[in-house]
Coordinates of C-alpha atoms in Angstrom, one line a residue:
X1 CA 75.7 -93.1 105.0
X2 CA 74.7 -94.2 101.5
X3 CA 72.4 -97.6 101.1
X4 CA 73.1 -100.1 98.5
X5 CA 71.1 -103.5 97.8
X6 CA 71.9 -106.5 95.4
X7 CA 69.9 -108.9 94.1
X8 CA 70.9 -112.6 91.3
X9 CA 67.9 -114.9 91.3
X10 CA 64.9 -116.0 88.9
X11 CA 62.5 -113.0 89.5
X12 CA 62.5 -109.9 88.3
X13 CA 64.8 -108.0 90.3
X14 CA 63.3 -104.4 89.4
X15 CA 60.3 -104.5 92.2
X16 CA 63.4 -106.2 94.9
X17 CA 65.9 -103.2 94.5
X18 CA 62.9 -100.8 94.6
X19 CA 61.2 -102.4 97.2
X20 CA 65.3 -102.8 99.1
X21 CA 66.3 -99.6 98.2
X22 CA 62.9 -97.9 100.6
X23 CA 63.6 -99.9 103.4
X24 CA 67.2 -98.0 103.4
X25 CA 66.3 -95.0 102.6
X26 CA 66.8 -93.3 106.3
X27 CA 70.4 -93.9 105.2
X28 CA 70.8 -91.4 102.8
X29 CA 67.5 -90.2 100.0
X30 CA 69.6 -87.0 98.0
X31 CA 69.3 -89.5 94.8
X32 CA 69.0 -93.1 93.9
X33 CA 69.8 -95.1 91.4
X34 CA 69.5 -99.3 89.6
X35 CA 71.2 -101.1 87.4
X36 CA 70.1 -104.3 86.1
X37 CA 71.6 -106.6 83.5
X38 CA 69.7 -108.4 81.0
X39 CA 70.1 -109.6 77.7
X40 CA 71.0 -107.2 76.2
X41 CA 73.0 -105.4 78.2
X42 CA 73.1 -103.6 81.7
X43 CA 70.5 -100.9 82.1
X44 CA 70.7 -98.4 84.4
X45 CA 68.3 -95.9 86.3
X46 CA 69.1 -92.9 88.1
X47 CA 67.4 -90.0 89.4
X48 CA 67.5 -87.1 91.6
X49 CA 65.9 -87.2 94.7
X50 CA 63.8 -89.6 96.8
X51 CA 63.2 -93.9 95.7
X52 CA 59.5 -92.6 94.8
X53 CA 61.1 -90.6 92.3
X54 CA 63.2 -94.3 91.4
X55 CA 60.0 -96.1 91.2
X56 CA 58.3 -93.9 88.2
X57 CA 61.2 -93.7 86.0
X58 CA 61.5 -97.6 86.3
X59 CA 58.2 -98.0 86.2
X60 CA 58.7 -96.4 82.4
X61 CA 60.1 -99.8 81.5
X62 CA 59.5 -103.7 81.4
X63 CA 62.3 -105.5 80.5
X64 CA 62.8 -108.6 82.5
X65 CA 66.0 -108.7 84.6
X66 CA 67.2 -111.2 86.9
X67 CA 70.1 -110.0 88.7
X68 CA 70.9 -106.3 89.2
X69 CA 72.4 -103.6 91.7
X70 CA 70.5 -100.4 93.2
X71 CA 72.0 -97.3 95.4
X72 CA 70.6 -95.0 98.0
X73 CA 72.7 -91.8 98.5
X74 CA 73.9 -89.4 101.0
X75 CA 76.2 -87.3 99.1
X76 CA 79.7 -86.8 100.0
X77 CA 81.6 -86.6 97.3
X78 CA 80.0 -83.8 94.6
X79 CA 76.2 -82.7 94.7
X80 CA 73.2 -85.0 95.0
X81 CA 72.4 -84.6 91.3
X82 CA 71.8 -87.2 88.9
X83 CA 75.5 -87.3 87.1
X84 CA 76.6 -88.0 90.6
X85 CA 73.8 -90.8 91.7
X86 CA 74.9 -94.5 91.3
X87 CA 75.1 -97.2 90.1
X88 CA 78.4 -95.9 88.3
X89 CA 80.1 -97.2 85.1
X90 CA 82.7 -97.9 83.8
X91 CA 84.1 -96.1 80.7
X92 CA 83.1 -99.1 78.7
X93 CA 80.1 -99.2 79.8
X94 CA 81.2 -102.9 80.8
X95 CA 81.5 -102.6 84.6
X96 CA 78.4 -101.6 87.3
X97 CA 79.3 -100.4 90.8
X98 CA 77.6 -99.3 94.0
X99 CA 79.2 -98.0 97.0
X100 CA 78.7 -96.7 100.3
X101 CA 81.7 -95.1 102.2
X102 CA 84.4 -93.3 101.4
X103 CA 87.4 -93.9 99.2
X104 CA 90.6 -91.1 101.8
X105 CA 92.8 -91.7 98.9
X106 CA 90.6 -91.7 95.6
X107 CA 92.9 -88.9 94.4
X108 CA 95.7 -90.4 93.9
X109 CA 94.3 -93.5 92.4
X110 CA 92.8 -91.1 89.9
X111 CA 95.9 -89.2 89.2
X112 CA 98.2 -92.9 89.0
X113 CA 95.9 -95.1 87.5
X114 CA 93.3 -93.0 85.3
X115 CA 95.2 -90.2 83.8
X116 CA 93.5 -91.3 80.3
X117 CA 89.9 -92.1 81.6
X118 CA 87.7 -89.2 81.3
X119 CA 85.3 -89.3 84.4
X120 CA 81.2 -88.5 84.4
X121 CA 81.0 -87.5 87.3
X122 CA 82.6 -86.6 91.0
X123 CA 82.8 -89.6 93.4
X124 CA 85.4 -91.1 94.3
X125 CA 82.7 -94.4 93.5
X126 CA 83.7 -93.8 89.2
X127 CA 86.9 -94.3 90.3
X128 CA 86.5 -97.9 92.1
X129 CA 85.2 -98.8 88.7
X130 CA 86.9 -97.1 86.1
X131 CA 90.6 -98.8 88.5
X132 CA 88.9 -102.5 88.0
X133 CA 88.3 -101.7 84.2
X134 CA 92.1 -100.4 84.2
X135 CA 93.4 -103.3 85.6
X136 CA 90.8 -106.0 83.9
X137 CA 92.4 -104.6 80.7
X138 CA 95.9 -105.9 82.4
X139 CA 95.4 -108.6 84.2
X140 CA 92.7 -110.1 82.3
X141 CA 91.2 -111.6 84.7
X142 CA 88.0 -109.7 86.8
X143 CA 88.0 -111.8 89.9
X144 CA 91.6 -110.5 90.0
X145 CA 91.1 -107.1 88.6
X146 CA 88.7 -106.7 91.4
X147 CA 90.2 -108.5 94.5
X148 CA 93.5 -106.1 93.2
X149 CA 91.4 -103.2 92.7
X150 CA 89.5 -103.4 96.2
X151 CA 93.1 -104.2 98.2
X152 CA 94.4 -100.7 96.5
X153 CA 91.3 -98.8 98.0
X154 CA 91.9 -97.2 101.3
X155 CA 89.4 -96.1 103.4
X156 CA 85.8 -96.7 104.1
X157 CA 83.8 -99.5 101.6
X158 CA 81.0 -101.5 100.8
X159 CA 80.5 -102.3 96.8
X160 CA 78.7 -104.0 94.6
X161 CA 79.8 -104.9 91.3
X162 CA 78.8 -106.2 88.2
X163 CA 80.2 -107.5 84.5
X164 CA 78.0 -107.8 81.7
X165 CA 80.3 -110.0 80.6
X166 CA 79.9 -112.4 83.2
X167 CA 75.9 -112.2 84.3
X168 CA 76.2 -115.1 86.7
X169 CA 78.0 -113.0 89.6
X170 CA 77.6 -110.5 91.8
X171 CA 81.8 -109.4 92.9
X172 CA 81.2 -108.0 97.2
X173 CA 83.8 -106.4 99.5
X174 CA 83.3 -104.3 102.6
X175 CA 85.7 -102.6 104.8
X176 CA 84.0 -100.4 107.5
X177 CA 80.5 -99.7 106.3
X178 CA 78.2 -102.5 106.8
X179 CA 76.6 -104.9 105.0
X180 CA 75.3 -108.6 104.6
X181 CA 74.5 -110.8 102.1
X182 CA 71.4 -112.8 102.3
X183 CA 70.9 -116.3 101.2
X184 CA 67.7 -118.0 99.8
X185 CA 66.7 -120.7 97.6
X186 CA 67.7 -120.5 94.1
X187 CA 68.7 -116.6 94.8
X188 CA 71.0 -114.6 96.9
X189 CA 71.4 -111.2 97.3
X190 CA 73.1 -108.6 99.3
X191 CA 72.0 -105.4 101.8
X192 CA 73.6 -102.3 103.5
X193 CA 70.8 -104.1 106.4
X194 CA 68.5 -106.9 107.1
X195 CA 65.6 -104.4 106.9
X196 CA 66.1 -104.4 103.4
X197 CA 65.1 -107.9 102.0
X198 CA 63.3 -109.4 105.1
X199 CA 60.7 -109.8 102.9
X200 CA 63.0 -112.2 100.3
X201 CA 64.7 -113.8 103.3
X202 CA 65.4 -113.9 106.9
X203 CA 68.9 -115.5 106.7
X204 CA 72.2 -113.5 106.4
X205 CA 75.6 -114.2 105.8
X206 CA 77.8 -111.2 107.9
X207 CA 80.9 -110.1 106.8
X208 CA 84.0 -108.4 107.8
X209 CA 86.2 -106.2 106.6
X210 CA 88.6 -106.5 103.9
X211 CA 86.7 -109.4 102.6
X212 CA 85.3 -110.0 99.4
X213 CA 82.2 -112.0 98.8
X214 CA 81.4 -114.5 95.3
X215 CA 77.6 -114.2 94.7
X216 CA 76.0 -116.3 92.8
X217 CA 72.4 -117.2 91.8
X218 CA 73.2 -121.5 93.1
X219 CA 76.1 -120.1 96.3
X220 CA 78.3 -117.8 97.7
X221 CA 81.5 -117.7 98.0
X222 CA 83.1 -115.7 101.0
X223 CA 87.4 -114.7 100.5
X224 CA 89.5 -112.9 102.9
X225 CA 91.8 -110.3 99.9
X226 CA 94.4 -112.7 99.6
X227 CA 91.9 -115.7 97.8
X228 CA 91.6 -117.8 100.8
X229 CA 88.3 -119.3 101.3
X230 CA 86.3 -118.3 104.7
X231 CA 84.2 -120.4 106.1
X232 CA 81.2 -119.0 108.1
X233 CA 77.0 -119.7 109.6
X234 CA 74.6 -117.4 108.2
X235 CA 72.5 -116.1 110.7
X236 CA 69.2 -115.3 111.6
X237 CA 68.1 -111.6 111.5
X238 CA 65.2 -111.8 114.1
X239 CA 63.6 -109.1 113.0
X240 CA 60.0 -108.9 112.3
X241 CA 58.9 -107.4 108.9
X242 CA 56.1 -105.7 110.0
X243 CA 57.6 -103.6 112.3
X244 CA 59.9 -101.7 109.5
X245 CA 56.5 -100.9 108.5
X246 CA 54.4 -97.6 109.4
X247 CA 51.3 -99.1 109.8
X248 CA 48.3 -96.8 110.6
X249 CA 51.6 -93.6 111.4
X250 CA 51.4 -90.9 109.1
X251 CA 55.2 -91.6 110.2
X252 CA 57.6 -93.8 111.7
X253 CA 59.0 -90.6 114.5
X254 CA 55.5 -91.1 115.7
X255 CA 55.3 -94.5 115.8
X256 CA 58.9 -94.9 117.8
X257 CA 57.6 -92.2 120.1
X258 CA 54.7 -94.0 121.2
X259 CA 56.4 -97.8 121.0
X260 CA 58.8 -96.2 123.7
X261 CA 56.3 -97.5 126.6
X262 CA 56.4 -101.0 125.3
X263 CA 60.4 -100.5 125.3
X264 CA 60.7 -99.5 128.9
X265 CA 58.9 -102.9 128.8
X266 CA 60.4 -105.4 127.0
X267 CA 63.7 -104.0 128.6
X268 CA 62.8 -105.2 132.3
X269 CA 61.8 -108.2 130.2
X270 CA 65.7 -109.3 128.8
X271 CA 67.3 -108.0 131.8
X272 CA 65.5 -109.6 134.9
X273 CA 65.6 -113.0 136.2
X274 CA 63.1 -115.5 137.6
X275 CA 63.6 -114.0 141.1
X276 CA 62.7 -110.3 139.7
X277 CA 66.4 -109.1 139.9
X278 CA 69.0 -107.7 137.5
X279 CA 69.9 -110.5 134.4
X280 CA 73.5 -108.9 133.2
X281 CA 76.0 -111.0 131.4
X282 CA 79.5 -111.6 135.1
X283 CA 81.8 -110.8 132.5
X284 CA 80.2 -107.0 131.8
X285 CA 79.8 -106.7 135.1
X286 CA 83.5 -107.2 135.6
X287 CA 84.6 -104.8 133.3
X288 CA 82.5 -102.3 135.7
X289 CA 83.8 -102.9 139.0
X290 CA 87.6 -103.9 137.3
X291 CA 87.3 -100.0 135.7
X292 CA 88.6 -97.3 138.1
X293 CA 87.4 -94.9 134.7
X294 CA 84.8 -95.3 131.8
X295 CA 84.8 -93.8 128.7
X296 CA 81.5 -92.7 127.3
X297 CA 81.8 -92.3 123.5
X298 CA 79.0 -91.4 121.0
X299 CA 78.0 -89.0 119.3
X300 CA 74.7 -87.2 118.6
X301 CA 71.4 -88.0 120.5
X302 CA 73.7 -90.8 121.7
X303 CA 76.0 -88.6 123.0
X304 CA 73.1 -87.0 124.9
X305 CA 72.1 -90.4 126.6
X306 CA 75.4 -90.7 127.4
X307 CA 75.5 -87.9 129.8
X308 CA 72.7 -88.7 130.8
X309 CA 74.3 -92.2 131.6
X310 CA 77.1 -90.9 132.9
X311 CA 75.3 -89.2 136.0
X312 CA 73.8 -92.6 137.1
X313 CA 77.0 -94.0 137.2
X314 CA 78.2 -91.4 139.2
X315 CA 75.6 -90.9 141.8
X316 CA 74.9 -95.0 142.0
X317 CA 77.4 -96.7 141.1
X318 CA 81.1 -94.5 141.8
X319 CA 82.6 -94.5 139.1
X320 CA 84.7 -91.5 137.6
X321 CA 83.1 -91.1 134.7
X322 CA 84.1 -88.9 131.1
X323 CA 81.7 -88.6 128.1
X324 CA 83.5 -87.3 124.8
X325 CA 81.8 -86.8 121.0
X326 CA 83.9 -89.6 119.0
X327 CA 84.6 -87.9 116.1
X328 CA 86.9 -85.4 117.9
X329 CA 88.2 -88.6 120.8
X330 CA 89.6 -89.9 117.3
X331 CA 91.8 -87.6 117.0
X332 CA 92.4 -86.3 120.0
X333 CA 93.1 -88.2 122.4
X334 CA 92.7 -87.1 126.2
X335 CA 95.5 -88.3 128.8
X336 CA 93.6 -92.3 129.8
X337 CA 93.4 -93.6 133.5
X338 CA 95.1 -96.5 134.3
X339 CA 92.0 -98.9 134.0
X340 CA 90.0 -97.9 131.4
X341 CA 87.0 -99.6 130.9
X342 CA 85.4 -97.7 126.8
X343 CA 82.1 -97.8 126.9
X344 CA 80.0 -97.0 123.2
X345 CA 77.1 -95.5 122.2
X346 CA 75.6 -96.1 118.8
X347 CA 71.6 -97.0 118.1
X348 CA 73.3 -98.6 114.7
X349 CA 76.2 -99.9 116.0
X350 CA 78.0 -98.7 113.0
X351 CA 79.3 -95.1 113.6
X352 CA 82.5 -94.7 112.1
X353 CA 83.5 -92.2 114.2
X354 CA 83.1 -94.8 117.2
X355 CA 84.6 -97.5 115.4
X356 CA 87.5 -95.4 114.4
X357 CA 88.0 -94.8 118.6
X358 CA 87.2 -98.4 119.0
X359 CA 90.2 -99.5 116.8
X360 CA 92.5 -97.0 118.8
X361 CA 91.7 -98.4 122.2
X362 CA 92.4 -102.1 121.2
X363 CA 95.3 -101.5 119.6
X364 CA 96.1 -100.0 123.3
X365 CA 94.9 -102.9 124.5
X366 CA 91.6 -101.2 126.6
X367 CA 88.1 -103.1 127.0
X368 CA 85.1 -102.3 125.3
X369 CA 81.2 -102.5 125.6
X370 CA 79.5 -101.5 123.2
X371 CA 75.4 -100.6 124.2
X372 CA 73.4 -100.9 120.8
X373 CA 70.2 -101.8 119.4
X374 CA 71.5 -104.1 116.4
X375 CA 73.6 -106.9 118.4
X376 CA 75.4 -107.9 115.2
X377 CA 77.1 -104.9 114.0
X378 CA 80.2 -103.6 113.8
X379 CA 80.7 -102.1 116.9
X380 CA 78.7 -104.9 118.7
X381 CA 81.0 -107.2 117.0
X382 CA 84.4 -105.8 117.9
X383 CA 83.6 -105.2 121.2
X384 CA 84.2 -107.5 124.0
X385 CA 80.6 -107.5 125.1
X386 CA 77.2 -106.0 124.4
X387 CA 74.4 -104.7 126.3
X388 CA 71.4 -105.2 123.7
X389 CA 69.0 -102.6 123.3
X390 CA 66.1 -104.0 122.4
X391 CA 63.6 -100.9 121.1
X392 CA 63.3 -102.9 117.6
X393 CA 64.2 -101.3 114.5
X394 CA 64.3 -97.1 114.0
X395 CA 63.3 -95.8 111.1
X396 CA 62.8 -92.4 111.3
X397 CA 65.9 -90.1 111.2
X398 CA 64.9 -88.0 114.6
X399 CA 66.2 -90.7 117.7
X400 CA 63.2 -91.4 119.7
X401 CA 62.8 -94.6 120.9
X402 CA 66.5 -95.4 121.4
X403 CA 67.1 -93.1 123.2
X404 CA 65.2 -93.9 125.9
X405 CA 66.9 -97.4 125.8
X406 CA 70.1 -96.2 125.4
X407 CA 68.6 -94.4 129.1
X408 CA 67.0 -97.2 130.4
X409 CA 70.0 -100.0 130.3
X410 CA 72.2 -97.3 131.8
X411 CA 70.3 -96.8 134.9
X412 CA 70.3 -100.6 135.2
X413 CA 73.8 -100.7 134.6
X414 CA 75.0 -98.6 137.2
X415 CA 72.7 -100.7 139.7
X416 CA 74.1 -104.0 139.0
X417 CA 77.6 -102.6 139.5
X418 CA 76.5 -100.3 142.2
X419 CA 74.9 -104.0 143.9
X420 CA 78.2 -105.4 142.6
X421 CA 80.4 -102.9 144.7
X422 CA 78.3 -104.1 148.1
X423 CA 77.1 -100.2 148.4
X424 CA 74.1 -99.2 149.7
X425 CA 71.3 -97.6 146.8
X426 CA 67.7 -98.1 147.7
X427 CA 67.1 -97.7 143.8
X428 CA 65.4 -100.8 141.7
X429 CA 65.3 -99.8 138.5
X430 CA 63.0 -102.4 137.1
X431 CA 60.4 -101.6 139.3
X432 CA 60.9 -97.9 138.3
X433 CA 61.3 -98.2 134.8
X434 CA 57.9 -99.9 135.1
X435 CA 56.8 -96.5 136.3
X436 CA 58.7 -94.6 133.8
X437 CA 56.4 -97.4 130.9
X438 CA 52.7 -96.3 132.5
X439 CA 53.7 -92.6 132.9
X440 CA 55.1 -92.6 129.0
X441 CA 51.6 -94.1 127.9
X442 CA 50.4 -91.0 129.9
X443 CA 51.6 -88.4 128.5
X444 CA 51.7 -90.2 124.6
X445 CA 48.0 -90.2 125.2
X446 CA 47.9 -86.1 124.8
X447 CA 49.4 -85.2 122.0
X448 CA 46.8 -83.2 121.3
X449 CA 47.9 -80.6 123.9
X450 CA 51.9 -81.2 122.6
X451 CA 50.2 -80.1 119.3
X452 CA 48.5 -76.9 120.2
X453 CA 51.4 -76.5 123.0
X454 CA 54.4 -76.7 119.0
X455 CA 51.6 -74.3 117.5
X456 CA 51.5 -71.5 120.7
X457 CA 55.6 -71.6 120.5
X458 CA 57.1 -72.6 116.9
X459 CA 54.7 -72.1 114.3
X460 CA 56.5 -68.7 112.9
X461 CA 59.3 -69.0 115.2
X462 CA 63.4 -68.9 113.4
X463 CA 65.0 -70.0 116.7
X464 CA 64.1 -71.1 120.2
X465 CA 65.9 -72.0 123.3
X466 CA 65.6 -74.6 125.6
X467 CA 66.8 -74.5 129.4
X468 CA 67.8 -76.8 132.0
X469 CA 69.8 -78.1 135.3
X470 CA 71.5 -80.7 136.0
X471 CA 70.1 -83.6 134.4
X472 CA 67.2 -81.3 133.2
X473 CA 70.3 -79.5 131.0
X474 CA 71.3 -83.2 129.5
X475 CA 67.4 -83.4 128.1
X476 CA 67.5 -79.9 127.0
X477 CA 70.6 -81.1 124.4
X478 CA 68.9 -83.7 122.6
X479 CA 65.4 -81.4 123.2
X480 CA 67.3 -78.8 120.7
X481 CA 68.5 -81.9 118.2
X482 CA 65.6 -82.6 117.8
X483 CA 64.0 -79.3 117.2
X484 CA 66.6 -78.3 115.1
X485 CA 66.9 -81.1 112.9
X486 CA 63.7 -82.1 111.3
X487 CA 61.9 -78.5 111.9
X488 CA 65.0 -76.9 111.2
X489 CA 64.2 -73.9 113.7
X490 CA 67.3 -72.8 114.7
X491 CA 67.3 -74.4 118.8
X492 CA 70.6 -74.5 121.3
X493 CA 69.5 -76.5 124.7
X494 CA 71.1 -74.6 127.3
X495 CA 72.5 -74.5 131.2
X496 CA 70.1 -72.5 133.0
X497 CA 73.2 -70.8 135.3
X498 CA 75.0 -70.1 131.2
X499 CA 72.1 -67.7 130.1
X500 CA 74.1 -64.1 131.8
X501 CA 77.4 -65.4 130.4
X502 CA 76.1 -64.2 126.8
X503 CA 73.0 -66.7 125.7
X504 CA 70.5 -64.3 127.2
X505 CA 71.5 -61.5 124.8
X506 CA 69.9 -63.8 121.7
X507 CA 66.8 -63.4 123.6
X508 CA 64.6 -61.1 121.3
X509 CA 60.6 -60.4 121.3
X510 CA 58.3 -63.4 121.5
X511 CA 61.4 -65.9 121.3
X512 CA 60.1 -69.4 122.6
X513 CA 62.7 -70.3 125.2
X514 CA 60.9 -73.9 127.1
X515 CA 62.5 -74.7 130.4
X516 CA 62.1 -78.3 132.5
X517 CA 62.3 -77.7 135.9
X518 CA 62.5 -82.0 137.2
X519 CA 64.9 -81.3 139.4
X520 CA 63.9 -80.9 143.0
X521 CA 67.8 -78.8 143.8
X522 CA 68.3 -76.2 141.0
X523 CA 64.0 -76.3 140.7
X524 CA 63.6 -72.4 141.4
X525 CA 67.3 -71.4 140.6
X526 CA 66.0 -72.2 137.3
X527 CA 62.3 -70.9 137.8
X528 CA 65.1 -67.6 138.2
X529 CA 66.1 -67.6 134.4
X530 CA 62.8 -68.5 133.2
X531 CA 62.2 -64.9 134.9
X532 CA 65.2 -63.1 133.4
X533 CA 64.5 -64.1 129.8
X534 CA 60.7 -63.6 130.1
X535 CA 61.2 -59.5 131.8
X536 CA 63.8 -59.1 128.4
X537 CA 60.5 -60.8 125.9
X538 CA 60.6 -64.5 126.1
X539 CA 57.4 -66.3 125.0
X540 CA 57.9 -68.8 128.3
X541 CA 57.3 -72.1 128.6
X542 CA 57.6 -74.3 131.8
X543 CA 57.4 -78.1 131.7
X544 CA 57.4 -79.3 135.3
X545 CA 57.2 -82.9 137.6
X546 CA 54.1 -83.8 140.2
X547 CA 55.3 -81.2 143.6
X548 CA 57.3 -78.6 142.1
X549 CA 55.4 -77.3 139.8
X550 CA 53.8 -73.9 140.2
X551 CA 51.0 -71.9 138.9
X552 CA 51.4 -70.7 135.4
X553 CA 53.6 -74.0 134.1
X554 CA 52.5 -74.7 130.8
X555 CA 52.8 -79.0 131.4
X556 CA 53.1 -81.1 134.7
X557 CA 54.3 -84.1 134.3
X558 CA 53.7 -87.2 136.6
X559 CA 55.7 -87.9 139.2
X560 CA 59.0 -90.4 138.5
X561 CA 62.2 -91.8 140.5
X562 CA 64.0 -88.0 140.2
X563 CA 67.4 -90.0 138.8
X564 CA 64.5 -91.2 135.8
X565 CA 63.1 -87.6 134.8
X566 CA 65.2 -87.8 131.5
X567 CA 63.0 -90.5 130.5
X568 CA 59.7 -88.6 130.8
X569 CA 60.8 -85.5 130.5
X570 CA 62.4 -86.1 127.0
X571 CA 58.9 -87.3 125.7
X572 CA 57.1 -84.0 125.6
X573 CA 60.5 -82.6 123.9
X574 CA 60.4 -85.2 121.0
X575 CA 56.0 -84.4 120.3
X576 CA 57.3 -80.5 120.4
X577 CA 59.9 -81.3 117.8
X578 CA 57.6 -83.9 116.1
X579 CA 54.4 -81.6 115.6
X580 CA 56.6 -78.1 115.1
X581 CA 57.7 -79.9 111.9
X582 CA 54.4 -81.5 110.3
X583 CA 53.3 -77.9 110.4
X584 CA 55.8 -76.3 109.1
X585 CA 55.3 -79.1 106.8
X586 CA 58.8 -80.7 106.9
X587 CA 59.5 -83.8 105.9
X588 CA 59.2 -85.8 109.2
X589 CA 61.2 -88.7 108.6
X590 CA 63.3 -88.1 106.1
X591 CA 65.3 -84.4 107.3
X592 CA 67.5 -82.8 104.4
X593 CA 70.8 -83.6 104.4
X594 CA 70.9 -86.4 107.0
X595 CA 70.8 -89.5 107.3
X596 CA 69.6 -92.6 109.8
X597 CA 73.3 -94.6 110.1
X598 CA 76.6 -92.3 109.9
X599 CA 79.1 -94.5 108.4
X600 CA 81.3 -92.7 107.4
X601 CA 83.7 -90.1 109.4

C-alpha cells in the first residue's frame, strides 16, 4: 500500500520525485523519502510524516541530479519512523532501494544470507537491498545479483533499485504489487500509478508478475526472471491531469461527492447504445447466463456495494448470489456450486486479498468478472471479463463516487441479464439512473443542511449507530464505515431488528442513532426501532424517502425507484461523515493508519 516513483533522464529529478510522491500519498503517508544519484554519490532524504515534510527537507539541498527513486510509506514491518522509511541502503551504501509490498520469507532470507550484516531498520525491504549486495559480492554482476535476489523473494513486491556505480540504470521488478514504467524522450520513469507522473508522460509500459525491467535514459528492456526479453507495446493513460487536482475544493472527498451526478450520467452514456438500450459485452452476458450462482468478492466499501448488488441480481435477474469478504474467502473457501461466476469489485483493481481469491479460482477453472475503476489494473487484466466504472480517479481514501458507480453498474448488469433470460421486469435502469443523477445533484446542493445535522449529532460524541432494514441495512453499514474511517468516531451499522438482540445495551443518554427509512414494506418496523432507542435516551435522526416520510423526520430524500434508493440515501451519509471529520479537525482525505489501495494481504 506504499507508493514508489523513479526517474532517469536529463532534468533535475527532485521535483519530479516529490510531485509524483504527492500524487501517490493516497497509498500511504506514514513516512517518505527520496534518493538521488549525483557525481558525488547517492544522497538520501527521509522523514517521518507527510510529503510536505520531505519537500521542506529536500528544499535545503541544491545539488543537481538526473536520476533518483522515491517512496511514500504505509507501515507494515516496523513502526513509522525515519529509520524504517524508504529508501533503504545496503551496508556499503552502494545500492539503494524502494519497495511496495510484503516479503513473506524475509526472516529466512535474513538468517540464511545476512547473518553477518547489521540491519539498520525493522523492515523486510532492507533485507532485499542487503541481499542484492551480498549476491553481487559473489557474482560480480549487478543484473545477475538483482535477478537472483528477486527470484528468492516470496510475497508481493514492486521494487526500484539504483547502483551508485551504475549511474545510467534503474533496476525494476514486480510481483503482485502494481507498477508501471513511463516512457519519454530522453527519459524514462517508474511509478506505482500513472497519476503520479501524468504531467511528465502519458505513455506507459504495463508490467506483469515476476518480470524485471532495466530502465535507462534512452530505452527500457523488459525481461522475464530467466533473462528472456519480452516485447510489449505501451499504452496511453487516458486520464486528464486536471482530474487529479482538487481545484477550488478544500478536499478531494468533497469534490468526489459532488462528482457523483456526473459519474451517473457518464455510466449511462457508456452503457447505452444508439437505441437507448443497455450496451454490454456479449461475453459478460453469456457468463452471467451460464452461471448457477454468483460469488461477489470484495473488501470494505466495495463489499458494501456488493451487498446492494446481491439484491439487484437476485431480485431482477433471479440468480442466487453470495457476497464474501475477500480476505476471509481466500483462506476459508465455501462449498462452490457447479457453475459459479466470480465477480470481483474493486475501485483500484489492485486489492491484494481479492487477487489472492482470483488466483485460486483461476486454478480451479472458474470464470471471473472484474468491476473496477481502473481497466488496466491487475484484477482487470487477470479476470476473463471487465466492466469499467468510468468514475474517474478517486483520490480521497474514503471512497464515495466509486461506491455509487459500482452500484449503478451492478444494476445495469442485473437488468441486462434479466432481459437476456426473457424475464418480465419493468425497470429501465438507464432512465432511472438519470433521475438518480438529478436527485444526487439536489442533495449535494444542500451541504449546509447536512453540515448542521453533523454538528447536531456528531460534534462531541465518541460513538454512533446507524440502523436500517432491507436495502437500508446495506447502506447503513457503508455509512458507519465512512464516519469511523475519517472522523474516528466509533460507528456501527446494524439491522434494525438486531437492536434487541444485544446492541441496544450500548444505548446511553445522547447516543446518536441515525436511521434510514426508504423501503416501504419495512418503514413502520424501522420507525419502531427508532422509538425503542429514543425511549432509552438516544439522540435520533431519521432520513426518509419522499412518500414514506412522517412528521419529525430530520431529512426527506426526493423519490427514486425503490431498488435504487441506496444510490441517493448514501449521499447524506457521505456528507455527514465529511462534516463530522471536518469539525473534529481530522485529515479528511488521509485518515490515520489508512491507505487508498490495499495492495498487501
